mmCIF file with all atom_site columns, C-alpha atoms in Angstrom:
data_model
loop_
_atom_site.group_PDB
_atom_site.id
_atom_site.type_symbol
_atom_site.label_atom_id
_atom_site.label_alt_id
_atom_site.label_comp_id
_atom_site.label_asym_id
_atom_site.label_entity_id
_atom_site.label_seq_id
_atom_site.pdbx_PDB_ins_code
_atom_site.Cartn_x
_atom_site.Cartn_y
_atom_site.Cartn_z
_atom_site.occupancy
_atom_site.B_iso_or_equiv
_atom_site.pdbx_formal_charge
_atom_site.auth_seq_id
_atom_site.auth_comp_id
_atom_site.auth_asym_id
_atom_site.auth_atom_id
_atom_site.pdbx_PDB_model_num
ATOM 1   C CA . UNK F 1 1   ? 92.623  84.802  122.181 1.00 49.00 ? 13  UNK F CA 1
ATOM 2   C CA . UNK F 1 2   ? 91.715  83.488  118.401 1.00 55.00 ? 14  UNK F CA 1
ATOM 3   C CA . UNK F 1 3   ? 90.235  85.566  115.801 1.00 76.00 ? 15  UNK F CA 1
ATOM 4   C CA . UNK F 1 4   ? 87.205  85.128  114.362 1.00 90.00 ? 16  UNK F CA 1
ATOM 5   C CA . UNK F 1 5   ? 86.774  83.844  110.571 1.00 94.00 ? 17  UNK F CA 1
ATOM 6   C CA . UNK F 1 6   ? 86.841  86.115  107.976 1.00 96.00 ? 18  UNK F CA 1
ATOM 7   C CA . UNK F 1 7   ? 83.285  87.553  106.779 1.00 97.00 ? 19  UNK F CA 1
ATOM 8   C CA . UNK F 1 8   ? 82.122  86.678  103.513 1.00 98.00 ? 20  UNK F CA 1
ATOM 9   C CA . UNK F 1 9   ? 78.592  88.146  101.688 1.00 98.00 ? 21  UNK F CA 1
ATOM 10  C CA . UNK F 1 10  ? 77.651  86.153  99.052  1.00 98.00 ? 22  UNK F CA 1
ATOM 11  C CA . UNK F 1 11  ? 75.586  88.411  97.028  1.00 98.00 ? 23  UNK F CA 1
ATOM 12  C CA . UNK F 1 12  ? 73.215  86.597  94.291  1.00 97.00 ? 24  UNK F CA 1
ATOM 13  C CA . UNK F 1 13  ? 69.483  86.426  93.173  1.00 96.00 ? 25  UNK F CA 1
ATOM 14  C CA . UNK F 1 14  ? 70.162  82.726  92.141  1.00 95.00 ? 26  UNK F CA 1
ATOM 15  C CA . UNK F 1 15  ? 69.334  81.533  95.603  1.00 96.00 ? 27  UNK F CA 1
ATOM 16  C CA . UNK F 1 16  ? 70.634  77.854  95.085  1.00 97.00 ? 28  UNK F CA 1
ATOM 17  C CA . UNK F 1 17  ? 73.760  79.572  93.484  1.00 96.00 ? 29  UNK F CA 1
ATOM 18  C CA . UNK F 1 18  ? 74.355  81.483  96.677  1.00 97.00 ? 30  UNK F CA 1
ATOM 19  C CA . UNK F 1 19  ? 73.842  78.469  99.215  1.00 97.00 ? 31  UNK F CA 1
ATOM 20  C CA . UNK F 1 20  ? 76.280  76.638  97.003  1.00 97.00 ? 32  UNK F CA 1
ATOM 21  C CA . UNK F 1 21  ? 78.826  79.398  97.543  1.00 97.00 ? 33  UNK F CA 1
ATOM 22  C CA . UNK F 1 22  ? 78.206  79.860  101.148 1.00 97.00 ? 34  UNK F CA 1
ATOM 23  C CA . UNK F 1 23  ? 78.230  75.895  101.946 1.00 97.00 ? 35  UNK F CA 1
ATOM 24  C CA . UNK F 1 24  ? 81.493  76.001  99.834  1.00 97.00 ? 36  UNK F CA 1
ATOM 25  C CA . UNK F 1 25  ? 83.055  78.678  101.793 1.00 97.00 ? 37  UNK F CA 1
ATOM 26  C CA . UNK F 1 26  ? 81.446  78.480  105.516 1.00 96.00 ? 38  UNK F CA 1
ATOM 27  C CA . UNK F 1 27  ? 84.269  75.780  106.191 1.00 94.00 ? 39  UNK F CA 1
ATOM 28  C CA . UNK F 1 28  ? 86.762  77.722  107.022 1.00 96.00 ? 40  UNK F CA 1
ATOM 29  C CA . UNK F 1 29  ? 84.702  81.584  107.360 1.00 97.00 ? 41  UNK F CA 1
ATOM 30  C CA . UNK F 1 30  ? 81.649  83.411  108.469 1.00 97.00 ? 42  UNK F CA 1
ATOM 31  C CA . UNK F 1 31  ? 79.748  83.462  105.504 1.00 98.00 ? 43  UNK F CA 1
ATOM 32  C CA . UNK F 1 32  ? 76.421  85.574  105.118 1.00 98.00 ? 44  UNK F CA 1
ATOM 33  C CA . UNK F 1 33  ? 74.270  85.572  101.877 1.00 98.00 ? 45  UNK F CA 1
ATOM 34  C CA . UNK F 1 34  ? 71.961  88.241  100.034 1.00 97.00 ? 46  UNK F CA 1
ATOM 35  C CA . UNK F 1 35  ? 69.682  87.796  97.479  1.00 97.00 ? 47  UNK F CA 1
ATOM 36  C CA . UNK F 1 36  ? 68.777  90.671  95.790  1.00 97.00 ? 48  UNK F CA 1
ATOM 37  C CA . UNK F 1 37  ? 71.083  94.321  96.454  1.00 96.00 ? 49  UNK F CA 1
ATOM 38  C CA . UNK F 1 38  ? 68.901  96.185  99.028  1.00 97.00 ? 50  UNK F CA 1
ATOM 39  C CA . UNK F 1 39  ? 69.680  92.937  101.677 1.00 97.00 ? 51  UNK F CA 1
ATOM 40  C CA . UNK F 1 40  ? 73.341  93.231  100.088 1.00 97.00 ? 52  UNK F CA 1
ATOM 41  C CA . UNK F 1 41  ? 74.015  96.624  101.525 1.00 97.00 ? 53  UNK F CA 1
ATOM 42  C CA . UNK F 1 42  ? 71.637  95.905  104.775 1.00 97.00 ? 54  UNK F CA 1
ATOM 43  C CA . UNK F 1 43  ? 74.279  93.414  105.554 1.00 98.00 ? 55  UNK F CA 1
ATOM 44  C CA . UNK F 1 44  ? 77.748  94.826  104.347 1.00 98.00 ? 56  UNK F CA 1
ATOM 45  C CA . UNK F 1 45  ? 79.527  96.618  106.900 1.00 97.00 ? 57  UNK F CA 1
ATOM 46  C CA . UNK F 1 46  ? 82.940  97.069  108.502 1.00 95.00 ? 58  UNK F CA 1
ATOM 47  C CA . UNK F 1 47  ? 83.340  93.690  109.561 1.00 96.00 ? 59  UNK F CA 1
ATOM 48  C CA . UNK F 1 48  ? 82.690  92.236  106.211 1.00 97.00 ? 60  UNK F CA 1
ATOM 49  C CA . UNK F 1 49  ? 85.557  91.388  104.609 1.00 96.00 ? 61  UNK F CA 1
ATOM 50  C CA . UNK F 1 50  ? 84.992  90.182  101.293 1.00 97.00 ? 62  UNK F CA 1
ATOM 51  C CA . UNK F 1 51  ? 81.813  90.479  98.876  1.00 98.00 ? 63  UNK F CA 1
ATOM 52  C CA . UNK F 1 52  ? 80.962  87.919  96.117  1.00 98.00 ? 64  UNK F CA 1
ATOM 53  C CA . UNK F 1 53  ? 78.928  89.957  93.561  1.00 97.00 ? 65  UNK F CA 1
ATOM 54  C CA . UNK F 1 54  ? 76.544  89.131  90.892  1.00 96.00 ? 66  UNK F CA 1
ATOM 55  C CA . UNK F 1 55  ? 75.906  91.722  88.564  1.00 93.00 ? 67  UNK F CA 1
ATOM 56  C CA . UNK F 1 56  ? 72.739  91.409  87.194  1.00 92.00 ? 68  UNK F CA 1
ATOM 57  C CA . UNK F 1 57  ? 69.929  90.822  90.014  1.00 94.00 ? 69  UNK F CA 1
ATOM 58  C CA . UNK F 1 58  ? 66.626  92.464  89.859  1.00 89.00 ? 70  UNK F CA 1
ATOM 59  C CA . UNK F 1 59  ? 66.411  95.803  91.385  1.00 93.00 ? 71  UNK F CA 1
ATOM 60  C CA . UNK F 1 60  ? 69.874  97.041  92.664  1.00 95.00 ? 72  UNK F CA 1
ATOM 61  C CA . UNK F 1 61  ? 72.283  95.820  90.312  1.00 95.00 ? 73  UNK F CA 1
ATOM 62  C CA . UNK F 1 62  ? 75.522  94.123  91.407  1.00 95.00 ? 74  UNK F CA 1
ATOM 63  C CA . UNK F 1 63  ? 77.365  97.581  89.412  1.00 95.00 ? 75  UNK F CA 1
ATOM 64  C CA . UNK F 1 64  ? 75.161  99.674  92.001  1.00 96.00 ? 76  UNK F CA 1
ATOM 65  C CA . UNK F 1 65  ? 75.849  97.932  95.226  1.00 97.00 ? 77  UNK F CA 1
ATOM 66  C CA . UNK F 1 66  ? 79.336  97.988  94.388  1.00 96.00 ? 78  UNK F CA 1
ATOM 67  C CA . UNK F 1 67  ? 79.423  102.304 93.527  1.00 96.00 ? 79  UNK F CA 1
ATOM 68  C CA . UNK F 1 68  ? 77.526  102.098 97.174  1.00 97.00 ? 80  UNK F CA 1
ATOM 69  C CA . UNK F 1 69  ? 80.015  100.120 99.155  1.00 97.00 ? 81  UNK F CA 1
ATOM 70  C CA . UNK F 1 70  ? 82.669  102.174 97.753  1.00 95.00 ? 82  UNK F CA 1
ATOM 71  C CA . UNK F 1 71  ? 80.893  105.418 98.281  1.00 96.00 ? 83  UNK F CA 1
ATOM 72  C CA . UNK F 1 72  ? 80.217  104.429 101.910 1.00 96.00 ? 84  UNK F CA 1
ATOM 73  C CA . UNK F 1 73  ? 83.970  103.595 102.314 1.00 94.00 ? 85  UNK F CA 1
ATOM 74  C CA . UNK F 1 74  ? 83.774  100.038 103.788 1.00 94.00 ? 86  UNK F CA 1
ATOM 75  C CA . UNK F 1 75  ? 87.308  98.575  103.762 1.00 89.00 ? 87  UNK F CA 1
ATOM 76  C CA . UNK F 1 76  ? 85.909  95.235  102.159 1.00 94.00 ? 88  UNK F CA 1
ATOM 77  C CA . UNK F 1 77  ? 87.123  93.508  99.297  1.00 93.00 ? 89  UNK F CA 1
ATOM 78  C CA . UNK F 1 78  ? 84.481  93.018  96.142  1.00 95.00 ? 90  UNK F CA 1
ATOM 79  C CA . UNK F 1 79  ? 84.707  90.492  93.600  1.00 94.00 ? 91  UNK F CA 1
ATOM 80  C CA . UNK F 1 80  ? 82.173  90.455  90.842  1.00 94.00 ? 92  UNK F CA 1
ATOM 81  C CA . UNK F 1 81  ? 81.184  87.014  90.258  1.00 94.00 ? 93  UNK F CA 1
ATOM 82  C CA . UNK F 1 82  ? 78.926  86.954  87.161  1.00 91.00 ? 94  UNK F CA 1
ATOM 83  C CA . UNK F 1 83  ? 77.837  85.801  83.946  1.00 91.00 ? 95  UNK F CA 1
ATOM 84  C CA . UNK F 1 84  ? 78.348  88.701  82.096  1.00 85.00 ? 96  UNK F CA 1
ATOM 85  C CA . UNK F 1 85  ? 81.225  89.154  79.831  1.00 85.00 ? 97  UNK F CA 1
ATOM 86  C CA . UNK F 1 86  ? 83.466  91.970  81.014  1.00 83.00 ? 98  UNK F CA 1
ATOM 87  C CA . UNK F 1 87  ? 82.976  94.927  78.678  1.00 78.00 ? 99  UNK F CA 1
ATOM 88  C CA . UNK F 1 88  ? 85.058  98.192  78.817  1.00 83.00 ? 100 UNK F CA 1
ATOM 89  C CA . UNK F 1 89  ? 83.011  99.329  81.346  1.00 78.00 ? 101 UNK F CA 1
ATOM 90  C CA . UNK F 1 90  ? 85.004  97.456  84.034  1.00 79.00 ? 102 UNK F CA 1
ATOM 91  C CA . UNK F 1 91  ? 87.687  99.428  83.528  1.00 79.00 ? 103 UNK F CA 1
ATOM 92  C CA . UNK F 1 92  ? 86.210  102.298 85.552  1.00 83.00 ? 104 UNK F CA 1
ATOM 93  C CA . UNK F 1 93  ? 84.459  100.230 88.105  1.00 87.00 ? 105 UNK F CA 1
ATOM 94  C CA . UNK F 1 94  ? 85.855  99.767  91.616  1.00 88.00 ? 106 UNK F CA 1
ATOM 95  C CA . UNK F 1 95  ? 86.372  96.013  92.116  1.00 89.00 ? 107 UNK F CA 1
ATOM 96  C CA . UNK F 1 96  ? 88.693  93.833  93.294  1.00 88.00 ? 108 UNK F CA 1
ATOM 97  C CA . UNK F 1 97  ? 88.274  91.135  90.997  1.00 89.00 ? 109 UNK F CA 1
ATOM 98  C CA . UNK F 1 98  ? 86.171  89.661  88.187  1.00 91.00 ? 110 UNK F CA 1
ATOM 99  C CA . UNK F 1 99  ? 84.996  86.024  87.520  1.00 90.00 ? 111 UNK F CA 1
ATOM 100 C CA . UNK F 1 100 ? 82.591  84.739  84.721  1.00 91.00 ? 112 UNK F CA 1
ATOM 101 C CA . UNK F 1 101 ? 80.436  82.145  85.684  1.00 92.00 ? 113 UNK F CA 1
ATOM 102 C CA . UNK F 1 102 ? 80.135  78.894  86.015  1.00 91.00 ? 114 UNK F CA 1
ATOM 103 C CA . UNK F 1 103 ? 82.435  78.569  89.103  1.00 92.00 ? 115 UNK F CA 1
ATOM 104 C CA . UNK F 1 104 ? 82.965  75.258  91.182  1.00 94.00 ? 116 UNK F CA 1
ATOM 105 C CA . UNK F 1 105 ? 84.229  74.573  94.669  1.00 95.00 ? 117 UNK F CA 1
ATOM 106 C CA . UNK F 1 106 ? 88.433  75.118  94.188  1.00 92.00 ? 118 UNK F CA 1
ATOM 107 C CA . UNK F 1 107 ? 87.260  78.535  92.152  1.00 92.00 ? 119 UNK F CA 1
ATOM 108 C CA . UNK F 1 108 ? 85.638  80.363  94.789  1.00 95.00 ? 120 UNK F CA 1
ATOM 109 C CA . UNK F 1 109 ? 87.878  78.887  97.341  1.00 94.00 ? 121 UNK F CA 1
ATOM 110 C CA . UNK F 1 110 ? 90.758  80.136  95.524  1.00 90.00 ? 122 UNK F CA 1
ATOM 111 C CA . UNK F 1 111 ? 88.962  83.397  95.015  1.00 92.00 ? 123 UNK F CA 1
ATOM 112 C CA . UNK F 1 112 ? 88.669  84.137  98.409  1.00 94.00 ? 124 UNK F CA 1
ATOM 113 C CA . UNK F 1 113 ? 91.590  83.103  99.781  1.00 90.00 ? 125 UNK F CA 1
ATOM 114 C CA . UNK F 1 114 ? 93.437  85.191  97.073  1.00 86.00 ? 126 UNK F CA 1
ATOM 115 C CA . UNK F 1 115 ? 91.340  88.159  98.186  1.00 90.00 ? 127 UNK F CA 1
ATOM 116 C CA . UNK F 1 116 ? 92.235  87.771  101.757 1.00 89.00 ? 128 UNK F CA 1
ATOM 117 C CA . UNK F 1 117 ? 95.816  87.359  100.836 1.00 84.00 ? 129 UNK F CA 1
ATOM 118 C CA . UNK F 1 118 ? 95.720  90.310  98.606  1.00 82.00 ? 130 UNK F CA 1
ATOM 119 C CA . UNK F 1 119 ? 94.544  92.474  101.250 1.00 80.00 ? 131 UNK F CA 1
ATOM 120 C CA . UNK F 1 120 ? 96.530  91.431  104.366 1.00 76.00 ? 132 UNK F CA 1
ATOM 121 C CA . UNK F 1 121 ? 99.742  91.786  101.590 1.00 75.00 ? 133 UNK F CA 1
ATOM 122 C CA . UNK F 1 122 ? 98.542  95.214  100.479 1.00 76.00 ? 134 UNK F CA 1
ATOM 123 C CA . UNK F 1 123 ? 98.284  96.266  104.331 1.00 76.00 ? 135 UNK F CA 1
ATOM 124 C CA . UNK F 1 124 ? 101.299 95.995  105.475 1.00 76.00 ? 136 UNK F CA 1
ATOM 125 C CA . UNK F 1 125 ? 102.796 96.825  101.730 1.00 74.00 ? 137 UNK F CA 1
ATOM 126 C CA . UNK F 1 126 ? 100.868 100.410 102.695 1.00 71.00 ? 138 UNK F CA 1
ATOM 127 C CA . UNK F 1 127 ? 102.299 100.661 106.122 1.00 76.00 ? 139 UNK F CA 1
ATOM 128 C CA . UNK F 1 128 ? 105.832 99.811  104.746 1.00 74.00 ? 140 UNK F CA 1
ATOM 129 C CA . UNK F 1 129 ? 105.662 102.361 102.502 1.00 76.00 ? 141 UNK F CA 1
ATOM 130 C CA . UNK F 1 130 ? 104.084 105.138 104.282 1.00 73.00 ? 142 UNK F CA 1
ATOM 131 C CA . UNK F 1 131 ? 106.687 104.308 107.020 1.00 76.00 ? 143 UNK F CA 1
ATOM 132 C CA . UNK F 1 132 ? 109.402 104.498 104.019 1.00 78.00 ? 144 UNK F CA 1
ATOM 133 C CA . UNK F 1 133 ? 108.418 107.938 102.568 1.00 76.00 ? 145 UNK F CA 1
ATOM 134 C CA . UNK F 1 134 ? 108.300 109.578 105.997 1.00 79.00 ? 146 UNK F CA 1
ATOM 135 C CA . UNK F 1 135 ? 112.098 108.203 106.472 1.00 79.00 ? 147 UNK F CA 1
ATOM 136 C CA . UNK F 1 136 ? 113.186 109.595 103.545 1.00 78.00 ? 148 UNK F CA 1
ATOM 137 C CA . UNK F 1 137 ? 111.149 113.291 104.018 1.00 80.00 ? 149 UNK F CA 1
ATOM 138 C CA . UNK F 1 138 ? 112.860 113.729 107.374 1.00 80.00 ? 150 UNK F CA 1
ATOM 139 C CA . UNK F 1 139 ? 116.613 112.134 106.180 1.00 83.00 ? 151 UNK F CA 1
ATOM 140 C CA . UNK F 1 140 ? 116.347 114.273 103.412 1.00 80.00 ? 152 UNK F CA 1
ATOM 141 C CA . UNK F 1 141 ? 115.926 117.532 105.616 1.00 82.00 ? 153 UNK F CA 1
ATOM 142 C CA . UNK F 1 142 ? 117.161 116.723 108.746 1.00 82.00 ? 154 UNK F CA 1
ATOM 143 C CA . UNK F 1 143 ? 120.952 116.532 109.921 1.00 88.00 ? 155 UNK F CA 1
ATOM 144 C CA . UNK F 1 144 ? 121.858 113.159 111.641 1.00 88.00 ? 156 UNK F CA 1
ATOM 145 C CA . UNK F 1 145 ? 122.531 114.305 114.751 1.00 90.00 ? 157 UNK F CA 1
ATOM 146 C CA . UNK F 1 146 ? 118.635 115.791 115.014 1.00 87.00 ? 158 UNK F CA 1
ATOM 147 C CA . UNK F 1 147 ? 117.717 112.304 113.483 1.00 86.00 ? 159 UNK F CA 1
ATOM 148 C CA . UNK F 1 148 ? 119.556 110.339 116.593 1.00 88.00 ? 160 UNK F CA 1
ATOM 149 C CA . UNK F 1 149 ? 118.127 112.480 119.316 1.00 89.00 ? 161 UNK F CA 1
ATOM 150 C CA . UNK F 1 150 ? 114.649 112.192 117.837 1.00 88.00 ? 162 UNK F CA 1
ATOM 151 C CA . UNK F 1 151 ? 112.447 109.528 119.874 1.00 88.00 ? 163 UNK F CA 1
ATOM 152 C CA . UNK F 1 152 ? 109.832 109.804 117.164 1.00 85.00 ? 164 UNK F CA 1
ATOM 153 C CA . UNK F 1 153 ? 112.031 109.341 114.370 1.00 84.00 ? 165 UNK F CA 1
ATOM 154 C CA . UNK F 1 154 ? 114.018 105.716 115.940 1.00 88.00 ? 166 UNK F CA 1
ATOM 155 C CA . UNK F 1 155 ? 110.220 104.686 116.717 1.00 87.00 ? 167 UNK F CA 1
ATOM 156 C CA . UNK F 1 156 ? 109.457 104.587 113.377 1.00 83.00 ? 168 UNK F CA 1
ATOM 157 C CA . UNK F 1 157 ? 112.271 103.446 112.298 1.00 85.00 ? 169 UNK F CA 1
ATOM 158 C CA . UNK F 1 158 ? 111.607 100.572 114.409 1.00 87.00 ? 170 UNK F CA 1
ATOM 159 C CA . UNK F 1 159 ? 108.582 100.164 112.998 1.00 83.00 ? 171 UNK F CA 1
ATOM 160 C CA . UNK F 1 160 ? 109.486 100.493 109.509 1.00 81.00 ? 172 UNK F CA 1
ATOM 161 C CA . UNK F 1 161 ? 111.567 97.265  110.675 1.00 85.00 ? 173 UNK F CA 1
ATOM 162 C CA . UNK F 1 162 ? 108.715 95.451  112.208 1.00 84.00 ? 174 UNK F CA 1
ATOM 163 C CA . UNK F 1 163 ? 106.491 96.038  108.838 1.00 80.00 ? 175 UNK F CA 1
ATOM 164 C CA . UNK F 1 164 ? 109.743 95.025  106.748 1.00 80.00 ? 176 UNK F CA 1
ATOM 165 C CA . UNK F 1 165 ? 109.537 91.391  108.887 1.00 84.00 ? 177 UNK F CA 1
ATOM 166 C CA . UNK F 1 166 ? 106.044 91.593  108.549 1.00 78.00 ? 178 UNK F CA 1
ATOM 167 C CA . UNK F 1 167 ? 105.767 91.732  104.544 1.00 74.00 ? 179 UNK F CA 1
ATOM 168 C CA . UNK F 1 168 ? 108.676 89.533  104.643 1.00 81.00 ? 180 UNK F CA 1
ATOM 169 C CA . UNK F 1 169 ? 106.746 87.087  106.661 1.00 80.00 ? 181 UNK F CA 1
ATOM 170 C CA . UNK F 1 170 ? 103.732 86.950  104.578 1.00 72.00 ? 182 UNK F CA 1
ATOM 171 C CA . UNK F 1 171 ? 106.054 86.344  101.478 1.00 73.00 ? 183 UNK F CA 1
ATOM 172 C CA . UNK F 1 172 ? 107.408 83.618  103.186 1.00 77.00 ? 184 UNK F CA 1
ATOM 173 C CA . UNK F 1 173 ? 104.457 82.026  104.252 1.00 73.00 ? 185 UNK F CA 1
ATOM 174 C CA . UNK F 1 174 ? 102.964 81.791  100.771 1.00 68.00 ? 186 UNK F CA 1
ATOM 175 C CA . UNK F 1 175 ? 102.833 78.632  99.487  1.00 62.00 ? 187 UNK F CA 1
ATOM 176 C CA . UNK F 1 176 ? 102.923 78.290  96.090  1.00 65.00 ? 188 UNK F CA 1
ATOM 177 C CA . UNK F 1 177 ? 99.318  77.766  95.816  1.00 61.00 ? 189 UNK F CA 1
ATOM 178 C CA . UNK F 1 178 ? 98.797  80.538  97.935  1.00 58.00 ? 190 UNK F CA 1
ATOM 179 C CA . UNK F 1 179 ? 100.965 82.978  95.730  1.00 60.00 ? 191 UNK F CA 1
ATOM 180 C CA . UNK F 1 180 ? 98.797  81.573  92.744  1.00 59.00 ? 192 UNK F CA 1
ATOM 181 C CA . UNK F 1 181 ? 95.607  82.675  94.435  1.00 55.00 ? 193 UNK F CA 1
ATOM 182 C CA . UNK F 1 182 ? 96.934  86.095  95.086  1.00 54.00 ? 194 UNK F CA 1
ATOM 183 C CA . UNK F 1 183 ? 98.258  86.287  91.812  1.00 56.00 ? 195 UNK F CA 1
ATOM 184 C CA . UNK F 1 184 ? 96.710  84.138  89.294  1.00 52.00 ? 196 UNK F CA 1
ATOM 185 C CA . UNK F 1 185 ? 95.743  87.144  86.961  1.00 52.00 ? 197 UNK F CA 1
ATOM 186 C CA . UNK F 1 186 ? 99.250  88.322  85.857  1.00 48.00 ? 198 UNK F CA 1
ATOM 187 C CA . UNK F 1 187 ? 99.762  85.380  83.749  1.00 51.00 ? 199 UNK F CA 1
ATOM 188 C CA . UNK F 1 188 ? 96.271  86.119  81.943  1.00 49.00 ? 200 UNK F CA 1
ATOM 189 C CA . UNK F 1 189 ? 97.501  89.073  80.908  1.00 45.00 ? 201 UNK F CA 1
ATOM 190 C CA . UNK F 1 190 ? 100.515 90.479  78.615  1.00 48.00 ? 202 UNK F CA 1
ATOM 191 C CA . UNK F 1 191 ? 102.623 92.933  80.888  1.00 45.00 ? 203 UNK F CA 1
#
């Protein structure tokens, strides 16, 4: 059984802008495009998997769809693509990622595939530690004897194991162009 592609929404008023993106991108995913932020949140749903936002379209801005999606809970991620200049205002907005215009081909290609990577990474990074904590909760109040007769307790152990060759995995899949896409920020910035 194969998978289907990824979903993309490109999300921009410039409608030769957003063809460009979506002929860039439809390659290798399922790419839908929106011109204007009422059609944006007519399309987004659980099967969407990442959204390329504009910020400034005419009626619902890009900063609106985005409070939407996030109110609404889709598991999608959202990467404002834009020519506005971040402003401290981003700093309390809910996206994924943010890139000034003008963009070309590698860009957005990059973009998404770092978003995808990002989130498949941060998946199983979640189930590793929620699998983690519950170890330690229960081996911190349980004697080892109750431990070894508990079915639950070597299940998810087990499965802490499985997600630990899982993450594992993914690490060792990267590429190094891969690992730049996921991470190209951090060396932007001064940690």
């Amino acid at each position: 059984m194969t998978s289907s592609p990824p979903h993309i929404l490109v999300v921009e008023d410039e409608t030769e802008l957003a063809e460009l993106f979506a002929e860039w991108l439809s390659e290798e995913y399922d790419v839908e495009v929106a011109t204007d932020g009422e059609t944006a949140l007519e399309l987004v749903d659980d099967d969407t998997d990442v959204v390329l936002l504009d910020r400034l379209m005419p009626g619902l801005s890009g900063d609106e769809v985005l409070e939407s999606i996030r109110e609404r809970g889709l598991d999608c991620r959202v990467a404002m693509v834009t020519a506005v200049e971040p402003d401290f205002d981003v700093l309390s907005m809910g996206f994924d990622d943010y890139v000034v215009k003008p963009l070309f081909r590698a860009d957005i290609q990059r973009l998404v595939r770092g978003l995808l990577e990002r989130d498949a990474y941060d998946r199983q990074l979640s189930e590793l530690f929620s699998a983690v904590s519950k170890l330690a909760a229960l081996e911190s109040h349980k004697e080892p004897d109750e431990l070894a007769d508990s079915d639950e307790y070597q299940q998810l152990k087990a499965e802490l194991e499985r997600t630990r060759e899982r993450v594992e995995q993914l690490e060792a899949d990267m590429n190094e162009e891969d690992f730049e896409a996921v991470f190209y920020d951090f060396d932007r910035i001064d940690l």
